[in-house]
PDB file of C-alpha atoms and ligand atoms in Angstrom:
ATOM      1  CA  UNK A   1     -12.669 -11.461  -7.608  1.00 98.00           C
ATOM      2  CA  UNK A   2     -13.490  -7.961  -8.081  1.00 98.00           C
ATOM      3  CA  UNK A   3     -10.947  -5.833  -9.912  1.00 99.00           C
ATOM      4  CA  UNK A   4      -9.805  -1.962  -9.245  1.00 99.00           C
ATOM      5  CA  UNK A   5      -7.028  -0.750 -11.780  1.00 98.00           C
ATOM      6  CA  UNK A   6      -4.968   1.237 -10.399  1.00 98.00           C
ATOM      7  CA  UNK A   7      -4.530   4.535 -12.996  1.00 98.00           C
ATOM      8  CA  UNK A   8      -1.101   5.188 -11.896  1.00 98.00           C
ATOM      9  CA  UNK A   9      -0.042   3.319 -14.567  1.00 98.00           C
ATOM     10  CA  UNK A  10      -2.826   4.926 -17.303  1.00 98.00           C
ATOM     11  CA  UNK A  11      -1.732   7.138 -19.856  1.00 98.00           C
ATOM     12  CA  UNK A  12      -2.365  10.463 -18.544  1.00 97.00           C
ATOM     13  CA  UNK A  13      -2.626  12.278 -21.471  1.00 97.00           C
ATOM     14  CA  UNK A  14      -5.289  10.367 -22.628  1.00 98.00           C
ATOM     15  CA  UNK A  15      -6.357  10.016 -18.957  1.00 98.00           C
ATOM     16  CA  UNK A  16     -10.451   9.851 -20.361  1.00 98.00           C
ATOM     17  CA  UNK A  17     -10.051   7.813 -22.886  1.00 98.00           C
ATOM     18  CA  UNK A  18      -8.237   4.879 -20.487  1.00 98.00           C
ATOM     19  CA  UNK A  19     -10.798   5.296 -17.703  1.00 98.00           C
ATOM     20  CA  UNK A  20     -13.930   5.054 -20.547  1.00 98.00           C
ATOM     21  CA  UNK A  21     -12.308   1.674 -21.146  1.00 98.00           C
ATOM     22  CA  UNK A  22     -11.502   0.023 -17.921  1.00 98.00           C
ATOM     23  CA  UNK A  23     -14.677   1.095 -16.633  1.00 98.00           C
ATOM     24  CA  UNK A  24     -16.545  -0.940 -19.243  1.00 98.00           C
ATOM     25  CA  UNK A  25     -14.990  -3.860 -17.174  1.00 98.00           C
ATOM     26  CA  UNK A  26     -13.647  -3.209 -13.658  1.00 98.00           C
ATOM     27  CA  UNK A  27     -15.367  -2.837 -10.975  1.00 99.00           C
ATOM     28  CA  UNK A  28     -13.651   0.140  -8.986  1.00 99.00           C
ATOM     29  CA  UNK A  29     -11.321   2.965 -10.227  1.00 99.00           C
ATOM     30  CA  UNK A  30      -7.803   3.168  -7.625  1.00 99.00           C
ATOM     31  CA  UNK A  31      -6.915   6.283  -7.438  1.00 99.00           C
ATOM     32  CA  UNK A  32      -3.509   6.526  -5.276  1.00 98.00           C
ATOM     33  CA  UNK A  33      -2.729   9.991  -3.602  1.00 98.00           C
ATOM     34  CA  UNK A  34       0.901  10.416  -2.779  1.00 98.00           C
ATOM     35  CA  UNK A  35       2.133  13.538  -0.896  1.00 98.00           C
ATOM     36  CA  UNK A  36       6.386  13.201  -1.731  1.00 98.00           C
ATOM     37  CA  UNK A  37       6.286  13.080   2.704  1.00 98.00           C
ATOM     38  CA  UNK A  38       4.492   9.803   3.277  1.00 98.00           C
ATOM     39  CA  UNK A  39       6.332   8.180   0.499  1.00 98.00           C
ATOM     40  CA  UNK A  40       8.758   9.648  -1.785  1.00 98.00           C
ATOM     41  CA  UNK A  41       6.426  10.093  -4.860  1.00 98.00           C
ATOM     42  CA  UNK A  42       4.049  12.907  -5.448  1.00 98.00           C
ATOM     43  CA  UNK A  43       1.063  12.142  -7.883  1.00 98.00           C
ATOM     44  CA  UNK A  44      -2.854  13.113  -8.316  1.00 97.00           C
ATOM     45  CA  UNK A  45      -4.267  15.697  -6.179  1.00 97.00           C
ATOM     46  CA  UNK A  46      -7.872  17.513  -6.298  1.00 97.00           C
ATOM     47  CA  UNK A  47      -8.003  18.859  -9.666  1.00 97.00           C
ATOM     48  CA  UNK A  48      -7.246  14.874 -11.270  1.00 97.00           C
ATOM     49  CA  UNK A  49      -9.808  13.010  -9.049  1.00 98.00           C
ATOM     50  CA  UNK A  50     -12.652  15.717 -10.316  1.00 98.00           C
ATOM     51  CA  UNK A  51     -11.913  15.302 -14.250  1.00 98.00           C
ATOM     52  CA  UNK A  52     -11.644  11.409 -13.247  1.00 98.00           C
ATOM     53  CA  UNK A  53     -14.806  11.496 -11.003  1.00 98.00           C
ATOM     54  CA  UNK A  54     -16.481  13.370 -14.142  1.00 98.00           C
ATOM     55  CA  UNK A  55     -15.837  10.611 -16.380  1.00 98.00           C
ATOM     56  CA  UNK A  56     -15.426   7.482 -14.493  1.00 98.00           C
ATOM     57  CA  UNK A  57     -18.901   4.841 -14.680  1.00 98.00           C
ATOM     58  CA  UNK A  58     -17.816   3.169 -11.870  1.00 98.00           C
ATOM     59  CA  UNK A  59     -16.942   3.503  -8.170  1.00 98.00           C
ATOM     60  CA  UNK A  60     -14.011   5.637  -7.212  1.00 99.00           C
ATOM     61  CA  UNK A  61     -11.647   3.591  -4.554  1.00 99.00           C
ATOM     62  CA  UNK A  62      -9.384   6.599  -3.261  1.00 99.00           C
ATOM     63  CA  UNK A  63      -5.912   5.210  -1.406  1.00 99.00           C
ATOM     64  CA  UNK A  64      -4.359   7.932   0.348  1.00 99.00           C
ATOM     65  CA  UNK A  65      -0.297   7.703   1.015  1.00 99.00           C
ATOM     66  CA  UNK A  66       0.059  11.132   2.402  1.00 98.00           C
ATOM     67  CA  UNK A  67       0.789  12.850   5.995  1.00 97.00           C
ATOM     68  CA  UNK A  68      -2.159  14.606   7.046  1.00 98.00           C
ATOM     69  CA  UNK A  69      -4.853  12.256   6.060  1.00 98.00           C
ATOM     70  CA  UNK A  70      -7.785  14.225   7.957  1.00 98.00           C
ATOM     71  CA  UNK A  71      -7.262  17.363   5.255  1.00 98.00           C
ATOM     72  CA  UNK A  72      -7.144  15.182   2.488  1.00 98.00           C
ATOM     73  CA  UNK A  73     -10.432  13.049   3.580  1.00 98.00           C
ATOM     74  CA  UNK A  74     -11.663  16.790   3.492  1.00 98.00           C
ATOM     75  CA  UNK A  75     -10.860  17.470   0.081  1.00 98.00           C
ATOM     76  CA  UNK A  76     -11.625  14.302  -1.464  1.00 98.00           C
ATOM     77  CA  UNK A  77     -15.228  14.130   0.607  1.00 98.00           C
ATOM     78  CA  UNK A  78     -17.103  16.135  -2.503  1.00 98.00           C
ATOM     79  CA  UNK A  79     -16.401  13.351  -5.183  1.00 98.00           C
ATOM     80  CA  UNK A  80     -17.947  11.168  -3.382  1.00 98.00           C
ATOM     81  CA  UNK A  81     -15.584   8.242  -3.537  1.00 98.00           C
ATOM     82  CA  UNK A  82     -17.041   4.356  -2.600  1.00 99.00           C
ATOM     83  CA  UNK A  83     -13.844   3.717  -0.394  1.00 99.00           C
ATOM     84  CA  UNK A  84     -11.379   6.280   1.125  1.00 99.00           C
ATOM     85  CA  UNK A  85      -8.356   4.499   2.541  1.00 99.00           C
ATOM     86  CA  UNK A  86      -5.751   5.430   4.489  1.00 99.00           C
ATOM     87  CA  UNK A  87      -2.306   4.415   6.358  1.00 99.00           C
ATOM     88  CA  UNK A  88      -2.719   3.082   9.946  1.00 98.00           C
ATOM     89  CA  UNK A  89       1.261   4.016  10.401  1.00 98.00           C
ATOM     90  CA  UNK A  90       0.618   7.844   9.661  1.00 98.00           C
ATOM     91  CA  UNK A  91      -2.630   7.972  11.959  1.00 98.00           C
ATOM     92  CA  UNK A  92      -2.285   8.980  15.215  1.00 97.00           C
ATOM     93  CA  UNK A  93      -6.262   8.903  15.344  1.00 98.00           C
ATOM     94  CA  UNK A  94      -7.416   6.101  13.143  1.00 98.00           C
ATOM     95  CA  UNK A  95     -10.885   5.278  14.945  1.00 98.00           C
ATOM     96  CA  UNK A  96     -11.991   9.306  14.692  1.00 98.00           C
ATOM     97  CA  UNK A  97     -10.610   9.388  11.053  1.00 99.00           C
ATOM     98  CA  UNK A  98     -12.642   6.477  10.507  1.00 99.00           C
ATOM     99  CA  UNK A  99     -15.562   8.238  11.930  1.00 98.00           C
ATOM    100  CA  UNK A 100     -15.299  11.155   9.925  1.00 98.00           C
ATOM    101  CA  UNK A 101     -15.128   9.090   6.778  1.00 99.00           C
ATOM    102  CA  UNK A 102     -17.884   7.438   7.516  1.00 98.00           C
ATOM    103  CA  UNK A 103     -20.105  10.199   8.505  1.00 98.00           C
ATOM    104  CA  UNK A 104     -19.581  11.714   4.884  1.00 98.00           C
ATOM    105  CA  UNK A 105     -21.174   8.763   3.688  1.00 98.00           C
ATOM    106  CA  UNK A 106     -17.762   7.144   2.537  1.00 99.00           C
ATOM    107  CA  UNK A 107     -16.840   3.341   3.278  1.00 99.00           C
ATOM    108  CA  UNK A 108     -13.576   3.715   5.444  1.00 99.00           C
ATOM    109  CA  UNK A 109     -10.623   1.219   4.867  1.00 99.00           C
ATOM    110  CA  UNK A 110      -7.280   1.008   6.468  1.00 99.00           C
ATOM    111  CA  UNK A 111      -3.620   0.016   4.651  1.00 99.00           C
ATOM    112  CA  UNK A 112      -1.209  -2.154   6.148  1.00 99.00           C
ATOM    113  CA  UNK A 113       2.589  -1.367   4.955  1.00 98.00           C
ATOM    114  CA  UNK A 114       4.051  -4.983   3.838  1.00 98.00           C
ATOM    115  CA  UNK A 115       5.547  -4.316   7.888  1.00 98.00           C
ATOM    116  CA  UNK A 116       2.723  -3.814   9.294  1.00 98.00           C
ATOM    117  CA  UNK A 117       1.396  -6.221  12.078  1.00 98.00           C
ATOM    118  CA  UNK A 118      -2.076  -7.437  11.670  1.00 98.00           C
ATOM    119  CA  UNK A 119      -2.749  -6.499  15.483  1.00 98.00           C
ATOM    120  CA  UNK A 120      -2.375  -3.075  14.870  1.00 98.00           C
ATOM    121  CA  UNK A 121      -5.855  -2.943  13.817  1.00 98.00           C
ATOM    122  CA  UNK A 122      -7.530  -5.565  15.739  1.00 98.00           C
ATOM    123  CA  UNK A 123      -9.783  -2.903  17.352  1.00 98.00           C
ATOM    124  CA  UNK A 124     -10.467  -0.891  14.309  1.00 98.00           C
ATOM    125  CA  UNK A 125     -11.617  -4.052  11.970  1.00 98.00           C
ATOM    126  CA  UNK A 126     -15.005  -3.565  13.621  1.00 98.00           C
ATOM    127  CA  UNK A 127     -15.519  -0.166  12.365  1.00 98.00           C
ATOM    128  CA  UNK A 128     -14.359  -0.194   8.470  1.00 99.00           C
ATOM    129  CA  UNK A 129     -15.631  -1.623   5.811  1.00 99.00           C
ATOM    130  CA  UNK A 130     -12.024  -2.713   3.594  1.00 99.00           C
ATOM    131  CA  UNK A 131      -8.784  -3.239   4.656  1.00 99.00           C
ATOM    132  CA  UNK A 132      -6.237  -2.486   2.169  1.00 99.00           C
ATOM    133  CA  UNK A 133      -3.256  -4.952   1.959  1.00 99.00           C
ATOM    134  CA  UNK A 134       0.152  -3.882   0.662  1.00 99.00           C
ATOM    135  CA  UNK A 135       1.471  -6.039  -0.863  1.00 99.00           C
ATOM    136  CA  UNK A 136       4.690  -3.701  -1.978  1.00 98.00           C
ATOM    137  CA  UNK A 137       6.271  -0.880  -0.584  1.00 98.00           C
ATOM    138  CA  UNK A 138       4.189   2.132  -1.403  1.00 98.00           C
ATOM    139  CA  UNK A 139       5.297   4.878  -3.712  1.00 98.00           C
ATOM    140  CA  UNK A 140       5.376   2.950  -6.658  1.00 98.00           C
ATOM    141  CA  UNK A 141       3.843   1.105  -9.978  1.00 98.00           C
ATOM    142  CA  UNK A 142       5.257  -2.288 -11.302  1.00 98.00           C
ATOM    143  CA  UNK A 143       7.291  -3.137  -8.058  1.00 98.00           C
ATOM    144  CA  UNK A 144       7.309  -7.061  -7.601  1.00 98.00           C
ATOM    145  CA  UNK A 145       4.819  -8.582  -5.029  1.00 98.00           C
ATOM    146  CA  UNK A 146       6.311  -9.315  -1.998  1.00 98.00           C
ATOM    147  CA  UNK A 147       5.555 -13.254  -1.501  1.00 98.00           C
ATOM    148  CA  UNK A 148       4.632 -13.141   2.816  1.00 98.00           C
ATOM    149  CA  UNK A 149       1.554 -11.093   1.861  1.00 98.00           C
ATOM    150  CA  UNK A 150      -0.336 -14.090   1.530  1.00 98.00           C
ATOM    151  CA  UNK A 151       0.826 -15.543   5.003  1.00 98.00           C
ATOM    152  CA  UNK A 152      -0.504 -12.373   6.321  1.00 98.00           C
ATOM    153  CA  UNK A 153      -3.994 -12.324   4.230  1.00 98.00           C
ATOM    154  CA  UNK A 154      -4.924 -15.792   5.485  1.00 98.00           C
ATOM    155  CA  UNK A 155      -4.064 -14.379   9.303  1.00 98.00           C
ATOM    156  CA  UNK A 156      -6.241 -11.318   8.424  1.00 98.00           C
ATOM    157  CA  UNK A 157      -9.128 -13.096   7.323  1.00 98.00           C
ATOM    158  CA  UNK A 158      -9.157 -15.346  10.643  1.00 98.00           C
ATOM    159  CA  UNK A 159      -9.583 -11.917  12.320  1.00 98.00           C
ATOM    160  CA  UNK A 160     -12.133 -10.599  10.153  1.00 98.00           C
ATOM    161  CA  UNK A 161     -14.101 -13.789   9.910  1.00 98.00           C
ATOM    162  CA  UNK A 162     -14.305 -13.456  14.089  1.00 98.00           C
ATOM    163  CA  UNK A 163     -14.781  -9.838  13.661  1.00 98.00           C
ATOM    164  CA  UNK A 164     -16.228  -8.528  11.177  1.00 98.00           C
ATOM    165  CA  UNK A 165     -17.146 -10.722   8.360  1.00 98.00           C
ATOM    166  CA  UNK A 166     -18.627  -7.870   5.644  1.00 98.00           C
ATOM    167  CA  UNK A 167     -15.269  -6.310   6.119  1.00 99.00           C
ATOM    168  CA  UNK A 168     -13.169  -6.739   2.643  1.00 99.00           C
ATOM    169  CA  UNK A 169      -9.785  -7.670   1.635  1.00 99.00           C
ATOM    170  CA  UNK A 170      -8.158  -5.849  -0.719  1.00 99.00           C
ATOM    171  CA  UNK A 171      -4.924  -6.212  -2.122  1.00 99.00           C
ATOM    172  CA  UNK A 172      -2.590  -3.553  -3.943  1.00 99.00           C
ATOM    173  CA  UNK A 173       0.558  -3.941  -5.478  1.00 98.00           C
ATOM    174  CA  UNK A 174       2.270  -6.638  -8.243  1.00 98.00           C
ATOM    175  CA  UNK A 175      -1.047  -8.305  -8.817  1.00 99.00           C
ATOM    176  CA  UNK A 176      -0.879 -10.061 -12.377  1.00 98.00           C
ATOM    177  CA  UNK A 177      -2.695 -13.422 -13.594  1.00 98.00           C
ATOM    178  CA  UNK A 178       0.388 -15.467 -11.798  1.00 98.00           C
ATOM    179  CA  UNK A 179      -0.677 -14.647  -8.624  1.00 98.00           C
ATOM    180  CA  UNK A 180      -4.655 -13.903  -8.831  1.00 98.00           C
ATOM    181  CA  UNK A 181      -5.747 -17.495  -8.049  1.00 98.00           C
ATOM    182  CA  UNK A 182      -3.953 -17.763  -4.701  1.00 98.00           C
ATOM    183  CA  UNK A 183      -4.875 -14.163  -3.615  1.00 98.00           C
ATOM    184  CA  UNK A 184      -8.151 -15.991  -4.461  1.00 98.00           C
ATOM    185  CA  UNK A 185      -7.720 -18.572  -2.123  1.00 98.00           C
ATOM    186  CA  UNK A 186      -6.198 -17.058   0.467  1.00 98.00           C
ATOM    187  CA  UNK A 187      -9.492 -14.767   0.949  1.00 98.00           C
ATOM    188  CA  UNK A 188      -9.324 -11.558  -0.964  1.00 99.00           C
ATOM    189  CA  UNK A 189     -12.408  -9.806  -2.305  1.00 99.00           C
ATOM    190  CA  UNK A 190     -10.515  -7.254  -4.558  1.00 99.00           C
ATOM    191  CA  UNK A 191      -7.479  -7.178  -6.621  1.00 99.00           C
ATOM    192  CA  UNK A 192      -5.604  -3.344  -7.209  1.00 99.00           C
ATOM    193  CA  UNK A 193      -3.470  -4.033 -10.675  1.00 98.00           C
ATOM    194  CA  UNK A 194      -1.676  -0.785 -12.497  1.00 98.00           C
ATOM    195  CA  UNK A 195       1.422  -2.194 -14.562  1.00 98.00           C
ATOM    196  CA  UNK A 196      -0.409  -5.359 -15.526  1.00 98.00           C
ATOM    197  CA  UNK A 197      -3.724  -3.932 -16.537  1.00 98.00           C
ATOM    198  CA  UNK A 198      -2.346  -0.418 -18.272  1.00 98.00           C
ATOM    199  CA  UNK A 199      -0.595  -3.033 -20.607  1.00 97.00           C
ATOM    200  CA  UNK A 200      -1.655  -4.407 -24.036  1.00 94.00           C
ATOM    201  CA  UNK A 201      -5.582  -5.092 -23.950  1.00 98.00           C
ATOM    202  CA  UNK A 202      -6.782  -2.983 -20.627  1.00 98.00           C
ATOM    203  CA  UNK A 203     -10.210  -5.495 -20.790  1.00 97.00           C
ATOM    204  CA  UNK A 204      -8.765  -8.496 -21.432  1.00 98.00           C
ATOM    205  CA  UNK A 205      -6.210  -7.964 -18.677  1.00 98.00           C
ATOM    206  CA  UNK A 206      -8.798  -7.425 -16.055  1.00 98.00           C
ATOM    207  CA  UNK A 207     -11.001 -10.215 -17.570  1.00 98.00           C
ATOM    208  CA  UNK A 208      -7.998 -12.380 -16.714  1.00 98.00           C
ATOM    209  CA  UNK A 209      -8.376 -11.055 -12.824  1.00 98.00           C
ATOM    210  CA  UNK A 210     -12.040 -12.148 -12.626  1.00 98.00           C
ATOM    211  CA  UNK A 211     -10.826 -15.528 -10.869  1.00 98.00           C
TER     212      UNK A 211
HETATM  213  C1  LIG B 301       1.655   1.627  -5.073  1.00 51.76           C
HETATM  214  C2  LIG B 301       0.211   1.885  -5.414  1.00 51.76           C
HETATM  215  C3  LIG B 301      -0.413   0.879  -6.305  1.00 51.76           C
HETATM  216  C4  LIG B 301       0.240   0.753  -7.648  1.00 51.76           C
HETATM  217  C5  LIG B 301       0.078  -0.651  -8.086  1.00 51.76           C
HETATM  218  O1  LIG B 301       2.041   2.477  -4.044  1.00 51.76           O
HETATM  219  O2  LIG B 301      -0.573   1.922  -4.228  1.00 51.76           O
HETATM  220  O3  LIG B 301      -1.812   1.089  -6.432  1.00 51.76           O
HETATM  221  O4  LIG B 301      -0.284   1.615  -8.622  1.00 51.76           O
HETATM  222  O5  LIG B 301       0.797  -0.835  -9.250  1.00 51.76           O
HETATM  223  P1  LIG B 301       1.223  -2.281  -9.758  1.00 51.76           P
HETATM  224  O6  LIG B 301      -0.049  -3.068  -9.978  1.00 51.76           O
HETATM  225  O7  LIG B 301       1.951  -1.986 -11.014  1.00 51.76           O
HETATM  226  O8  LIG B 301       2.070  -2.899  -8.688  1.00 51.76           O
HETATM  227 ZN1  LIG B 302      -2.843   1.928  -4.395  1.00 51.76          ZN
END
């Protein structure tokens, strides 16, 4: 299992000093964009990613939950993230946005909402590289996972296996040692933790991810 905190949860006034230490360990850094529109939070914007992009050793997962994901793809482009992601139910346009990613030299990925119908991007899987499972409601650290997500992971990965079988699973959202194995199982590639890895010991909590 590969592991991405999520630094919602870091301590962001010592914001360099959290991301030196995951990074001796994880694998990807989450970053999670919220607009206050898309969902009712607002959180790290442009100026954030580019201290974070200075410092972080490892590749920067960027999860948009905002309205107008084609201006923020823009603005994000230049720190040359590993994954951008964004919500299929705010994209009117998903296979061009997916193009445009990808022709900045960024691994697209789609998020489902815990709602969100697998079907809805049947004819997208072929084209991106991740699909991001929620597996709470956006907006949000330390929500409680929502227990169908794995139903819908094992459908997903059926349709990706048929698909596209380089195309990860990802999961975001109440991800803790308890539920790690059967995420496992059920065919995800990468765990998103915030709450559970931000604290106590940040290494030892993402050690106990590496299922
Ligand atoms: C929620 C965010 C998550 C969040 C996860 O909208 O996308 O990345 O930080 O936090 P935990 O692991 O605490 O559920
Ligand atoms: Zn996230």
């Amino acid at each position: 299992m590969l592991v991405a905190p999520s630094i919602l949860s870091a301590d962001f006034g010592n914001l360099q000093r959290d991301i030196e230490i995951i990074c001796k360990n994880c694998d990807l850094v989450h970053i999670d964009v919220m607009d206050g529109h898309f969902v009712p939070n607002l959180t790290i914007g442009p100026i954030v990613i580019e201290s974070v992009a200075k410092v972080a050793t490892k590749p920067l997962d960027i999860h948009l939950m905002v309205q107008n994901n084609s201006f923020f793809v823009d603005l994000f482009a230049k720190y040359k993230p590993k994954y951008i992601s964004f919500h299929i139910e705010e994209e009117k346009h998903a296979n061009s946005l997916v193009q445009k990613i990808r022709n900045y030299g960024i691994s697209p990925a789609i998020v489902l909402n815990p709602h969100t119908n697998i079907d809805s991007i049947k004819y997208l899987i072929e084209y991106i590289d991740m699909v991001l499972v929620m597996s709470v409601n956006p907006g949000f650290g330390g929500q409680r996972f929502i227990p169908n997500t794995i139903d819908k992971i094992k459908e997903l990965k059926d349709l990706i296996e048929r698909i596209n079988p380089q195309c990860l699973i990802e999961v975001d959202g109440g991800v803790n040692n308890q539920n790690v194995e059967e995420l496992k199982k059920a065919g995800v590639d990468i765990v998103v933790a915030g709450s559970y890895v931000f604290s106590g010991n940040y290494n030892q909590k993402i050690e106990s991810l590496k299922v």
